[in-house]
JSON list of C-alpha atoms in Angstrom, two decimals:
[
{"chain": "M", "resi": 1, "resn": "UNK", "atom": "CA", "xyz": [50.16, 3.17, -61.76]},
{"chain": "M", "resi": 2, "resn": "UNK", "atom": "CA", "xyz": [50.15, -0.03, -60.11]},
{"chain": "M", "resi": 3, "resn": "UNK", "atom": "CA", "xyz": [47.26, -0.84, -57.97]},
{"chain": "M", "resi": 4, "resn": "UNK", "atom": "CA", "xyz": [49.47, -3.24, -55.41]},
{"chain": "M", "resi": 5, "resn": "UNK", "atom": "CA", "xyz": [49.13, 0.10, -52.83]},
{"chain": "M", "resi": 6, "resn": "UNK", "atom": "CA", "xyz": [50.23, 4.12, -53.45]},
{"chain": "M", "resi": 7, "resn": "UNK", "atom": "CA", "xyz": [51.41, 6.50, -50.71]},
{"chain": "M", "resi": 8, "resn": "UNK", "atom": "CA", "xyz": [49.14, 9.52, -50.70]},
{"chain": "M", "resi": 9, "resn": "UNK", "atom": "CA", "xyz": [50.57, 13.10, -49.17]},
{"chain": "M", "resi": 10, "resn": "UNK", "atom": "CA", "xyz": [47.55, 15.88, -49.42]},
{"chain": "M", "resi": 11, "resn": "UNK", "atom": "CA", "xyz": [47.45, 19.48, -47.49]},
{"chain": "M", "resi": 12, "resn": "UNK", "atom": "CA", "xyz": [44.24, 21.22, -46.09]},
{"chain": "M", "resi": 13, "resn": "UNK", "atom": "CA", "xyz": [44.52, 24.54, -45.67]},
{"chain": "M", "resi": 14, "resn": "UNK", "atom": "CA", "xyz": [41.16, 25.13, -44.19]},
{"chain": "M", "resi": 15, "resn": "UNK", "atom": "CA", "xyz": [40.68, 21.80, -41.99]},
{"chain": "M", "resi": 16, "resn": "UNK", "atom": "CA", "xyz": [37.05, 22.73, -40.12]},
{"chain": "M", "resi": 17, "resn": "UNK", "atom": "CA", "xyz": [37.18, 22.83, -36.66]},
{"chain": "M", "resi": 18, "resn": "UNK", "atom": "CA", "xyz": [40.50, 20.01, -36.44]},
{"chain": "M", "resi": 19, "resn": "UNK", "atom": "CA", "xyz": [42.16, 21.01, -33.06]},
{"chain": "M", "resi": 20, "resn": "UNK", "atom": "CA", "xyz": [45.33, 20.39, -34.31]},
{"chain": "M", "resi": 21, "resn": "UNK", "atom": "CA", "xyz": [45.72, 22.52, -36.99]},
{"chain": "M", "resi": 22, "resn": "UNK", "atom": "CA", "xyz": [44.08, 25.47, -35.03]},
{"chain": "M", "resi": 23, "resn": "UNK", "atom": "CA", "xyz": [46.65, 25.28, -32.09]},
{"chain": "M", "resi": 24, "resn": "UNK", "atom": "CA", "xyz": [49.16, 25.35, -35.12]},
{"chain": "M", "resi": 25, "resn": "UNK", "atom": "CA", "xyz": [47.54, 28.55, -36.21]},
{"chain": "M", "resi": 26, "resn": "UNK", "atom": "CA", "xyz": [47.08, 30.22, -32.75]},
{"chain": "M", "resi": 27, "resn": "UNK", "atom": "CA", "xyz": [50.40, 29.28, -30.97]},
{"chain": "M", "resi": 28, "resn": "UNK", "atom": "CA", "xyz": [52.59, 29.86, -34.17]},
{"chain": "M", "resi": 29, "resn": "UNK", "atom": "CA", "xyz": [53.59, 25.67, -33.61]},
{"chain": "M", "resi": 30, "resn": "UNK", "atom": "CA", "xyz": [54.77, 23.17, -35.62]},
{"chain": "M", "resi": 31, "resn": "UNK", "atom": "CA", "xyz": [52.48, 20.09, -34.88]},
{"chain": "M", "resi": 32, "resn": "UNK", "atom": "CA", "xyz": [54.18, 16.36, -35.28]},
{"chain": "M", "resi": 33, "resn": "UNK", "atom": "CA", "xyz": [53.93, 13.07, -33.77]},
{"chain": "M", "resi": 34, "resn": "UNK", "atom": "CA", "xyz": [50.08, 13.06, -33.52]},
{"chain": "M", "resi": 35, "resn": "UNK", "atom": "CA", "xyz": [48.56, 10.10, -32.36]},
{"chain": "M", "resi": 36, "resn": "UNK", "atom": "CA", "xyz": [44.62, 9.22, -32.09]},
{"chain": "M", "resi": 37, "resn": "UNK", "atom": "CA", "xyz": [43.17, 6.53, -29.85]},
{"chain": "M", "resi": 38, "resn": "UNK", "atom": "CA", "xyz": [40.02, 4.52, -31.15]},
{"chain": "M", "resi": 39, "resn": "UNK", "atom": "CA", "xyz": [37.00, 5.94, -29.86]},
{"chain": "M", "resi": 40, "resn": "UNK", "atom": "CA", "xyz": [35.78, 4.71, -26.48]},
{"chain": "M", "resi": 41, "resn": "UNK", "atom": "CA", "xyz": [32.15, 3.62, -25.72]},
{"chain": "M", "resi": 42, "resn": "UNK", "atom": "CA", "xyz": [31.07, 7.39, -25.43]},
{"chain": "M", "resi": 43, "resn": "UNK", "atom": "CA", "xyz": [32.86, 7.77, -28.76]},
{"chain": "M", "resi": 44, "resn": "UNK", "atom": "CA", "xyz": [35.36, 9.86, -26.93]},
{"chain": "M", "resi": 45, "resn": "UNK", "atom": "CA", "xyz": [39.11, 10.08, -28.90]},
{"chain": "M", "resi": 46, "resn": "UNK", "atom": "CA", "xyz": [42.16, 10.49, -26.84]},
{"chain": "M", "resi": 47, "resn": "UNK", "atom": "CA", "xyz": [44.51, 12.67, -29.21]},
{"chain": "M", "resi": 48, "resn": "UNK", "atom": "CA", "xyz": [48.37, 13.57, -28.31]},
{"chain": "M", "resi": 49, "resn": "UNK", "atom": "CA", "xyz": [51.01, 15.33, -30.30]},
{"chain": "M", "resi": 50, "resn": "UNK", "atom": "CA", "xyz": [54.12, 17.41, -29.90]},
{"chain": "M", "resi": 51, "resn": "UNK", "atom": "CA", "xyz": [54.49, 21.02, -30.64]},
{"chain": "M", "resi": 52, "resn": "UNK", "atom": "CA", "xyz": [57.53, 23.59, -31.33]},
{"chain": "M", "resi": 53, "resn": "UNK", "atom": "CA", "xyz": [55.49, 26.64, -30.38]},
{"chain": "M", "resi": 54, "resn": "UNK", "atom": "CA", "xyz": [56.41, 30.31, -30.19]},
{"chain": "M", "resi": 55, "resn": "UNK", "atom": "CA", "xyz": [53.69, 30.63, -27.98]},
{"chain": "M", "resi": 56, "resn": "UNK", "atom": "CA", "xyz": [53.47, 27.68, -25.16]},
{"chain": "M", "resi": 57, "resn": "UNK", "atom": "CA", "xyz": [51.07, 29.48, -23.50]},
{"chain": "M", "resi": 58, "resn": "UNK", "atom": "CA", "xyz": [48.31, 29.66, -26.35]},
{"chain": "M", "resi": 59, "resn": "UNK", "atom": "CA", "xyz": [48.40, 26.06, -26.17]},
{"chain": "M", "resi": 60, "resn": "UNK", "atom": "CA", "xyz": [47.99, 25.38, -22.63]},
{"chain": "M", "resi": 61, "resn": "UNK", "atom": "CA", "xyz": [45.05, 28.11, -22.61]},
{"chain": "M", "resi": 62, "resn": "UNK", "atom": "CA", "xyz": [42.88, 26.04, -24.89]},
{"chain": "M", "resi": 63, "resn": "UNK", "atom": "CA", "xyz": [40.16, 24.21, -22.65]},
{"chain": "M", "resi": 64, "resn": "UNK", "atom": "CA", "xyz": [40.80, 20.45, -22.04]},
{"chain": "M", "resi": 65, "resn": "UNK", "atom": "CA", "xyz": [44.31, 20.78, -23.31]},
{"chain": "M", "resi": 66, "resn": "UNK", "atom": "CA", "xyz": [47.19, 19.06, -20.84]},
{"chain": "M", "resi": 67, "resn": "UNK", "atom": "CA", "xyz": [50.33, 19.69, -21.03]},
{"chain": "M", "resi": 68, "resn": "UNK", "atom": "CA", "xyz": [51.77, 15.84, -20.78]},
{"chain": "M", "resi": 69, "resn": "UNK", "atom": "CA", "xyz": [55.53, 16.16, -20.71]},
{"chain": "M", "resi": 70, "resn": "UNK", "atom": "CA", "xyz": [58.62, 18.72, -21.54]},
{"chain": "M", "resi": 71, "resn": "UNK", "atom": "CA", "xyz": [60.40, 17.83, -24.93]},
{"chain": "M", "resi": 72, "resn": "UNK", "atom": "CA", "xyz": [64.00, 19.14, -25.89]},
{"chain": "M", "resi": 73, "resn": "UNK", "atom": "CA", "xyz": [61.97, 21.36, -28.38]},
{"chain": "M", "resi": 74, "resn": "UNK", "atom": "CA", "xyz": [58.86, 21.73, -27.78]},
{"chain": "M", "resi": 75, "resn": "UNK", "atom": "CA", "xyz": [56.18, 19.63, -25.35]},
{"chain": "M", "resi": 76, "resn": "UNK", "atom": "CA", "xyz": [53.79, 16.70, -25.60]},
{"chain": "M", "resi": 77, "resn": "UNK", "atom": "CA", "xyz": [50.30, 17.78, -25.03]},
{"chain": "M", "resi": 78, "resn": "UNK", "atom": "CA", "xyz": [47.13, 15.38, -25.11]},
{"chain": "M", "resi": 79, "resn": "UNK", "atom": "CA", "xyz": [43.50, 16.02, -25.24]},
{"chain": "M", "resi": 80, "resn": "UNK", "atom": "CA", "xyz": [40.52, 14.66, -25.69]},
{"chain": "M", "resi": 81, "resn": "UNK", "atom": "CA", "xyz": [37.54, 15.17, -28.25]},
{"chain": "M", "resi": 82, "resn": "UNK", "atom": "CA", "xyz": [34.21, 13.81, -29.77]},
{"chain": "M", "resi": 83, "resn": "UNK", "atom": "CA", "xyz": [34.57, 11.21, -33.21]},
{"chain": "M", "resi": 84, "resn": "UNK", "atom": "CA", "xyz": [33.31, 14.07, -35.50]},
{"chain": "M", "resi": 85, "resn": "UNK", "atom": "CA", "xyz": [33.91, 13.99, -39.52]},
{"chain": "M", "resi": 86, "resn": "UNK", "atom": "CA", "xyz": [37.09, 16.11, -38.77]},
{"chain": "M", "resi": 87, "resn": "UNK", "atom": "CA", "xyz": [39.45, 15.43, -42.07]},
{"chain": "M", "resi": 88, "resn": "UNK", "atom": "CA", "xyz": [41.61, 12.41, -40.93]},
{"chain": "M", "resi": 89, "resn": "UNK", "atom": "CA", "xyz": [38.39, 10.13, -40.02]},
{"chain": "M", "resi": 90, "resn": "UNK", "atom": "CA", "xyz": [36.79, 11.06, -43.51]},
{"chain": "M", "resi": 91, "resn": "UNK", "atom": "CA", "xyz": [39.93, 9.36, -45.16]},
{"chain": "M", "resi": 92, "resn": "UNK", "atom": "CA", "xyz": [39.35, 6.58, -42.81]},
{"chain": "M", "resi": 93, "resn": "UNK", "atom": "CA", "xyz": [36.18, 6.05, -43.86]},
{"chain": "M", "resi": 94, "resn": "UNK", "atom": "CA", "xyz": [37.62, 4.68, -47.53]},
{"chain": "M", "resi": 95, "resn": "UNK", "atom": "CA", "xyz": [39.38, 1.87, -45.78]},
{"chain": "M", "resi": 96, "resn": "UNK", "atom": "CA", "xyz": [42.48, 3.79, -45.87]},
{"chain": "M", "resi": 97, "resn": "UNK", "atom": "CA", "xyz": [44.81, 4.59, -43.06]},
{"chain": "M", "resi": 98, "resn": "UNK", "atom": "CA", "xyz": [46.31, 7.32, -42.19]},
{"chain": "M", "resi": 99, "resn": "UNK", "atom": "CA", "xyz": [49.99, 6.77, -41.46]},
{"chain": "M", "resi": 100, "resn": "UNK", "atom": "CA", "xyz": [51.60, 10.48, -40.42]},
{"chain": "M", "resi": 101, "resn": "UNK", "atom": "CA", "xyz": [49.77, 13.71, -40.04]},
{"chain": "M", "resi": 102, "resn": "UNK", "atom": "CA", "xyz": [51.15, 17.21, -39.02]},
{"chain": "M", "resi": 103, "resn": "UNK", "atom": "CA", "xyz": [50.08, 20.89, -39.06]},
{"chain": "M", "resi": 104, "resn": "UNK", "atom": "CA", "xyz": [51.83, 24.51, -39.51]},
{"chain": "M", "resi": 105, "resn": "UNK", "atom": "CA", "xyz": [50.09, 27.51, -39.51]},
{"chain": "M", "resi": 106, "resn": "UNK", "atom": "CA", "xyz": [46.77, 26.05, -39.86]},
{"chain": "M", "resi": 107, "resn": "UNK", "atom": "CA", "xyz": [47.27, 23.86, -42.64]},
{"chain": "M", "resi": 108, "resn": "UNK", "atom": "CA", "xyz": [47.15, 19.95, -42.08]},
{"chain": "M", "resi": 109, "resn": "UNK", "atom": "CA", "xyz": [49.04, 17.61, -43.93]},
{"chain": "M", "resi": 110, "resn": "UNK", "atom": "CA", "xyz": [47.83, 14.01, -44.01]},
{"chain": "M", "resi": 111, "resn": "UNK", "atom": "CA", "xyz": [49.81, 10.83, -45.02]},
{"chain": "M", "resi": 112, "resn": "UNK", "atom": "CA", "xyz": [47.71, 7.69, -45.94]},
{"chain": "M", "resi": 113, "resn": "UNK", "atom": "CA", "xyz": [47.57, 4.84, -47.88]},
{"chain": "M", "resi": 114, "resn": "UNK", "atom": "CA", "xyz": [45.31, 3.39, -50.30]},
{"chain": "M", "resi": 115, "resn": "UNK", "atom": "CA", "xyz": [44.75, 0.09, -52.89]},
{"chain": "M", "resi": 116, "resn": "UNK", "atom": "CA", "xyz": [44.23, 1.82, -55.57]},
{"chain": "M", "resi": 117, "resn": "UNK", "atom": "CA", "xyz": [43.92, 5.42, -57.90]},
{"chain": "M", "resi": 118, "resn": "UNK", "atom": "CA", "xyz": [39.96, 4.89, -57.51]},
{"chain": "M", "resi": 119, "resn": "UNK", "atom": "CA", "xyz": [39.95, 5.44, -54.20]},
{"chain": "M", "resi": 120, "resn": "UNK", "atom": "CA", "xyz": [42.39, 8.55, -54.28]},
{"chain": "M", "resi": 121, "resn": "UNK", "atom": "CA", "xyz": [39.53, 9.95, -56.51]},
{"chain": "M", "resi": 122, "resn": "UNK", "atom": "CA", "xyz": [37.34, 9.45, -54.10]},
{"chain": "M", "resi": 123, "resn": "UNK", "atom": "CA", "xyz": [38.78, 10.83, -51.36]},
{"chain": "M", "resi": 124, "resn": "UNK", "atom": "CA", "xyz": [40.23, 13.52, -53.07]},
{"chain": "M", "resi": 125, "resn": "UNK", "atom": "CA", "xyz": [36.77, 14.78, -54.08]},
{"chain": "M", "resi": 126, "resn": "UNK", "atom": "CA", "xyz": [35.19, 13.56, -50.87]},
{"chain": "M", "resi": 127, "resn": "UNK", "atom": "CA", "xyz": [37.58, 16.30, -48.95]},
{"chain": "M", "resi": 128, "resn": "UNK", "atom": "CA", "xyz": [36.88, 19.05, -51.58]},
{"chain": "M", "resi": 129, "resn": "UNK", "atom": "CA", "xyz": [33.31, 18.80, -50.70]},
{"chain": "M", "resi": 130, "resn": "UNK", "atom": "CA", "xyz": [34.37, 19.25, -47.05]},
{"chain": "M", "resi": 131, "resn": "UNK", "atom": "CA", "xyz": [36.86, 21.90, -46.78]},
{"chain": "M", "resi": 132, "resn": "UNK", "atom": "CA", "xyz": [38.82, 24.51, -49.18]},
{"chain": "M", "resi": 133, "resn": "UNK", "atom": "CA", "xyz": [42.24, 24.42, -50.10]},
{"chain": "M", "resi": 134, "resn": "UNK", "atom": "CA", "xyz": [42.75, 20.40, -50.60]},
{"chain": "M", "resi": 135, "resn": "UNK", "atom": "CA", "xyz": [45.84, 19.97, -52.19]},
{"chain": "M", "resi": 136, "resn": "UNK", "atom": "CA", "xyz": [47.45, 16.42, -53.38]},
{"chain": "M", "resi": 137, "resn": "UNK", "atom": "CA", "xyz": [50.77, 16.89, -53.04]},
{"chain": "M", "resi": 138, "resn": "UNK", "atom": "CA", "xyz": [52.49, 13.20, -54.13]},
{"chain": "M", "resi": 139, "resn": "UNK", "atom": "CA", "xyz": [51.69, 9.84, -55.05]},
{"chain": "M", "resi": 140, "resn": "UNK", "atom": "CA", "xyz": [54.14, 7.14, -54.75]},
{"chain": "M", "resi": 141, "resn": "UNK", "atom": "CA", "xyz": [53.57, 2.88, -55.52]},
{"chain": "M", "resi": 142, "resn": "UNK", "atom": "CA", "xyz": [54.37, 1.83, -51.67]},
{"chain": "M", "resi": 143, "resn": "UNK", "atom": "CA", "xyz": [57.72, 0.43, -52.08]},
{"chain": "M", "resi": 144, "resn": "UNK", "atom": "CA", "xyz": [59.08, 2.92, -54.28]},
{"chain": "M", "resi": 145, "resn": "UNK", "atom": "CA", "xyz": [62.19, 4.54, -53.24]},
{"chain": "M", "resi": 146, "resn": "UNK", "atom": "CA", "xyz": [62.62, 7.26, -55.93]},
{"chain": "M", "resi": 147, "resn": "UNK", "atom": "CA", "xyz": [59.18, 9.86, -55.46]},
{"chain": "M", "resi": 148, "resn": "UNK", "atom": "CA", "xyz": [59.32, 10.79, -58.80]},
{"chain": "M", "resi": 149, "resn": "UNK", "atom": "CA", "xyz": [57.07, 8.67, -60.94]},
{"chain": "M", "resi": 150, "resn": "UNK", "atom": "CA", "xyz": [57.91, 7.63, -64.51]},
{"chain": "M", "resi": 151, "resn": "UNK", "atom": "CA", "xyz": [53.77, 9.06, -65.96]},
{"chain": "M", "resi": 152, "resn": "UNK", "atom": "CA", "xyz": [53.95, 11.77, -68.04]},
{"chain": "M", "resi": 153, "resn": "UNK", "atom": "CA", "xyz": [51.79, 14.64, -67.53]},
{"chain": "M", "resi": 154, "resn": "UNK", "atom": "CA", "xyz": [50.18, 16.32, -70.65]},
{"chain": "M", "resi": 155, "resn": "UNK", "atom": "CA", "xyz": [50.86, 20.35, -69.55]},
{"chain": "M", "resi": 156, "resn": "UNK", "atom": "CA", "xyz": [48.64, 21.33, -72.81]},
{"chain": "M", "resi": 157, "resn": "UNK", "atom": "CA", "xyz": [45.21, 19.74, -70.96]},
{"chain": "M", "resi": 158, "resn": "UNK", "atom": "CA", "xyz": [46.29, 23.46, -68.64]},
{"chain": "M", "resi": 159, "resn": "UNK", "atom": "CA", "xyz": [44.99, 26.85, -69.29]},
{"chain": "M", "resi": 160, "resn": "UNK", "atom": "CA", "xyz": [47.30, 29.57, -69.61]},
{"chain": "M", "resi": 161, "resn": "UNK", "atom": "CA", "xyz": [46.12, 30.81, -66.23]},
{"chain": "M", "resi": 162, "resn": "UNK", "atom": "CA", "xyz": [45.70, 27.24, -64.57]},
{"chain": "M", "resi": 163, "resn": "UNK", "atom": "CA", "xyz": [49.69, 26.57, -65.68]},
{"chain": "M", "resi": 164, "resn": "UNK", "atom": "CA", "xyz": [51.13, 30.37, -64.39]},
{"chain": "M", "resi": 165, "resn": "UNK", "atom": "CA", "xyz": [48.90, 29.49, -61.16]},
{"chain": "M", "resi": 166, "resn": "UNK", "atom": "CA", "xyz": [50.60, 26.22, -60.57]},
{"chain": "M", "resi": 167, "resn": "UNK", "atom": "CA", "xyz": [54.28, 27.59, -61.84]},
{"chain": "M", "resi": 168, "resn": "UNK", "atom": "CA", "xyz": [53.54, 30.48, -59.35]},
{"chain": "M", "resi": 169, "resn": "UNK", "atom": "CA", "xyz": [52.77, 28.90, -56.25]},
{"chain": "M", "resi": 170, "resn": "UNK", "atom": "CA", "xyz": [55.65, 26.05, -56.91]},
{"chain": "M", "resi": 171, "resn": "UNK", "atom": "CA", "xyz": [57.98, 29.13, -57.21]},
{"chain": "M", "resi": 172, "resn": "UNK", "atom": "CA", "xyz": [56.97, 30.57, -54.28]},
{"chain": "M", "resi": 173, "resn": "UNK", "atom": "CA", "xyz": [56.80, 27.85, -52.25]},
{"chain": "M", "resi": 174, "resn": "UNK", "atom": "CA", "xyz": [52.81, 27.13, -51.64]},
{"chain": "M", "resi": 175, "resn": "UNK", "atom": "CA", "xyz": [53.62, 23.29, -51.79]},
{"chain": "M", "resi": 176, "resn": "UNK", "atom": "CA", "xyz": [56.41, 22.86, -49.72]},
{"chain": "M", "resi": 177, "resn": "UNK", "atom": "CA", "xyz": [56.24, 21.83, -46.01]},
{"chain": "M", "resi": 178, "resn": "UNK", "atom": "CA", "xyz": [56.33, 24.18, -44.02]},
{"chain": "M", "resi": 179, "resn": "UNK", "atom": "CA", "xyz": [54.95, 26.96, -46.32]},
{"chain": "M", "resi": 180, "resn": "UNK", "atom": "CA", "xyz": [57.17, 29.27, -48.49]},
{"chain": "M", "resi": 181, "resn": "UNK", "atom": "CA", "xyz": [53.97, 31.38, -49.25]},
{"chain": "M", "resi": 182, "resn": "UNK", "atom": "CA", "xyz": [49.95, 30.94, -48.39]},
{"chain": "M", "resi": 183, "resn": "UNK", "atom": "CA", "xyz": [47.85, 31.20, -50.38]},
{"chain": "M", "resi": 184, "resn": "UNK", "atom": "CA", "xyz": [47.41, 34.89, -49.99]},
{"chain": "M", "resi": 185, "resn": "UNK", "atom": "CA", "xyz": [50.49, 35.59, -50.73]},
{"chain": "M", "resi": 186, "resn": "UNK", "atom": "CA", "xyz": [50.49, 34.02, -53.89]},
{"chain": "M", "resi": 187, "resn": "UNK", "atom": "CA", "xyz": [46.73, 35.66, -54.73]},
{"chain": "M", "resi": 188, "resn": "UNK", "atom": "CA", "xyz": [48.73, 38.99, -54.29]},
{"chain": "M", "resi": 189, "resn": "UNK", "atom": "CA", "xyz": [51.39, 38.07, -56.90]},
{"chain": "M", "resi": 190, "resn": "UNK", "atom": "CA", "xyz": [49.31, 36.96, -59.76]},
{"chain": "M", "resi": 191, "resn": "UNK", "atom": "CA", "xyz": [46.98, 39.74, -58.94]},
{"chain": "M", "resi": 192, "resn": "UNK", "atom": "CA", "xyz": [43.67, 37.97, -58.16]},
{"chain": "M", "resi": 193, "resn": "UNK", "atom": "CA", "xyz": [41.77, 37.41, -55.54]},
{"chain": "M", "resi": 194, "resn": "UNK", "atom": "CA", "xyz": [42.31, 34.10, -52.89]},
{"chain": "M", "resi": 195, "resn": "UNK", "atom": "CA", "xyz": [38.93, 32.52, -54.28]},
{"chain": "M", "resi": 196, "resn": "UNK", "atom": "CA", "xyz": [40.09, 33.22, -57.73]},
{"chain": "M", "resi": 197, "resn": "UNK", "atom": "CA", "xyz": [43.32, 31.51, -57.10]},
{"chain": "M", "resi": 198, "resn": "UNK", "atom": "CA", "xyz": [41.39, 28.31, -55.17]},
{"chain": "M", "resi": 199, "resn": "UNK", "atom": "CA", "xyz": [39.36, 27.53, -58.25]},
{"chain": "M", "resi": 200, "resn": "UNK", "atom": "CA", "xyz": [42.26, 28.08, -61.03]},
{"chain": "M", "resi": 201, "resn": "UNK", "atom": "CA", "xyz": [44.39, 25.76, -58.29]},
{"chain": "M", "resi": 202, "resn": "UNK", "atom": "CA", "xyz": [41.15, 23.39, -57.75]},
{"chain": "M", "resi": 203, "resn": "UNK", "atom": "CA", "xyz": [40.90, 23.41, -61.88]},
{"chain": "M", "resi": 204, "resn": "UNK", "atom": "CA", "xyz": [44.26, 22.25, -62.46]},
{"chain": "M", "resi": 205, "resn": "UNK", "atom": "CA", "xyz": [44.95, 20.17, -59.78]},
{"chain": "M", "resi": 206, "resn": "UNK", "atom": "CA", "xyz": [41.51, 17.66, -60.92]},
{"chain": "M", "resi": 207, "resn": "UNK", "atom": "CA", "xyz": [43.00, 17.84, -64.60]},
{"chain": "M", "resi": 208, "resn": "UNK", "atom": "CA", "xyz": [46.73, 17.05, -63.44]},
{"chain": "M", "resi": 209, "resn": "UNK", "atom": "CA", "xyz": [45.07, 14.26, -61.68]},
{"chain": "M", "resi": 210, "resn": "UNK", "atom": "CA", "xyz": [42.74, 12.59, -64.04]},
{"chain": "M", "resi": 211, "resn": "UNK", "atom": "CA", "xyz": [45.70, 13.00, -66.40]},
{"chain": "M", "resi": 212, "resn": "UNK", "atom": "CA", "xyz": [47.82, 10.54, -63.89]},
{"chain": "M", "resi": 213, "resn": "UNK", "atom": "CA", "xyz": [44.70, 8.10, -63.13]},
{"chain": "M", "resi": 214, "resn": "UNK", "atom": "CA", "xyz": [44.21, 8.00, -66.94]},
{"chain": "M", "resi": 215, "resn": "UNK", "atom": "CA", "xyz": [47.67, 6.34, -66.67]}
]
């Protein structure tokens, strides 16, 4: 890969206590357009997004949550919250910015860019150490118009399991935006438990990447 700048998309299924991705959870919204002011003196952020909720109310319930404006879908809310480790600032802490992030039903989905595959190592496993269910999704060389990348991926570095895991939750839509299936659901169709199917996910996701880095 080239090292002149790659567009990273990852998901987080379990984000900590981000405020975004819980009123995503709790209101049944969509969450775009968020935006994040720098932190003031009292290291206070300003935060804003829009939401397509099912349930307007469970939004405007949440303490310190404003209601800014009426959209043709949804609304613009904006609140305000301490500079915490939350997953977006531990990206930013590599240097890297992040560019676009969103949230359905829980899950947060983070676009960001970086120099180089190092640092998408490093953040990757940074994250893992943070939350569960950290999943990169693409890599792209900034620039690049076509997503699909010209490395070839050796599928025989997979266990048996590892490969029906990933075929499974590609099939049933884990991976798309928003979700075809959680991860629950796609526990329940290989028959193993949600933990189980984090670690053969985890397992095959750090092979399928050291395979592209080794690129």
């Amino acid at each position: 890969m080239s090292d002149s700048g790659i567009r990273v998309e990852l998901s987080v299924d379990t984000p900590g206590a981000c405020p975004v991705a819980s009123v995503s959870d709790e209101a049944g919204a969509a969450v775009t357009d968020v935006a994040r002011s720098s932190p003031d003196e009292d290291g206070q952020v300003i935060e804003e997004f829009t939401a397509t909720a099912t349930d307007e109310g469970a939004i405007e319930a949440r303490e310190g949550m404003d209601k800014v404006f009426a959209t043709g879908n949804g609304a613009r809310y904006q609140f305000s919250r301490s500079r915490t480790e939350c997953v977006c600032e531990a990206v930013e802490t590599y240097d890297c910015p992040v560019a676009d992030i969103r949230a359905e039903g829980g899950q947060l989905h983070l676009t960001f860019h970086v120099p180089d595959v190092d640092r998408v190592r490093a953040i990757v496993t940074r994250l893992k150490e943070l939350y569960d269910g950290v999943s990169l999704r693409s890599m792209r060389r900034n620039g690049d118009v076509d997503p699909v990348d010209s490395i070839l991926v050796d599928r025989s570095k997979l266990t048996d399991r590892q490969q029906e895991v990933l075929e499974t939750a590609v099939e049933m839509g884990y991976f798309e935006y928003p979700k075809g299936a959680n991860a629950g659901d796609v526990a329940s169709e290989l028959d193993i438990s949600v933990s189980t199917f984090a670690e053969h996910l985890a397992a095959a996701q750090t092979k399928l990447l050291d395979s592209i880095m080794a690129e």
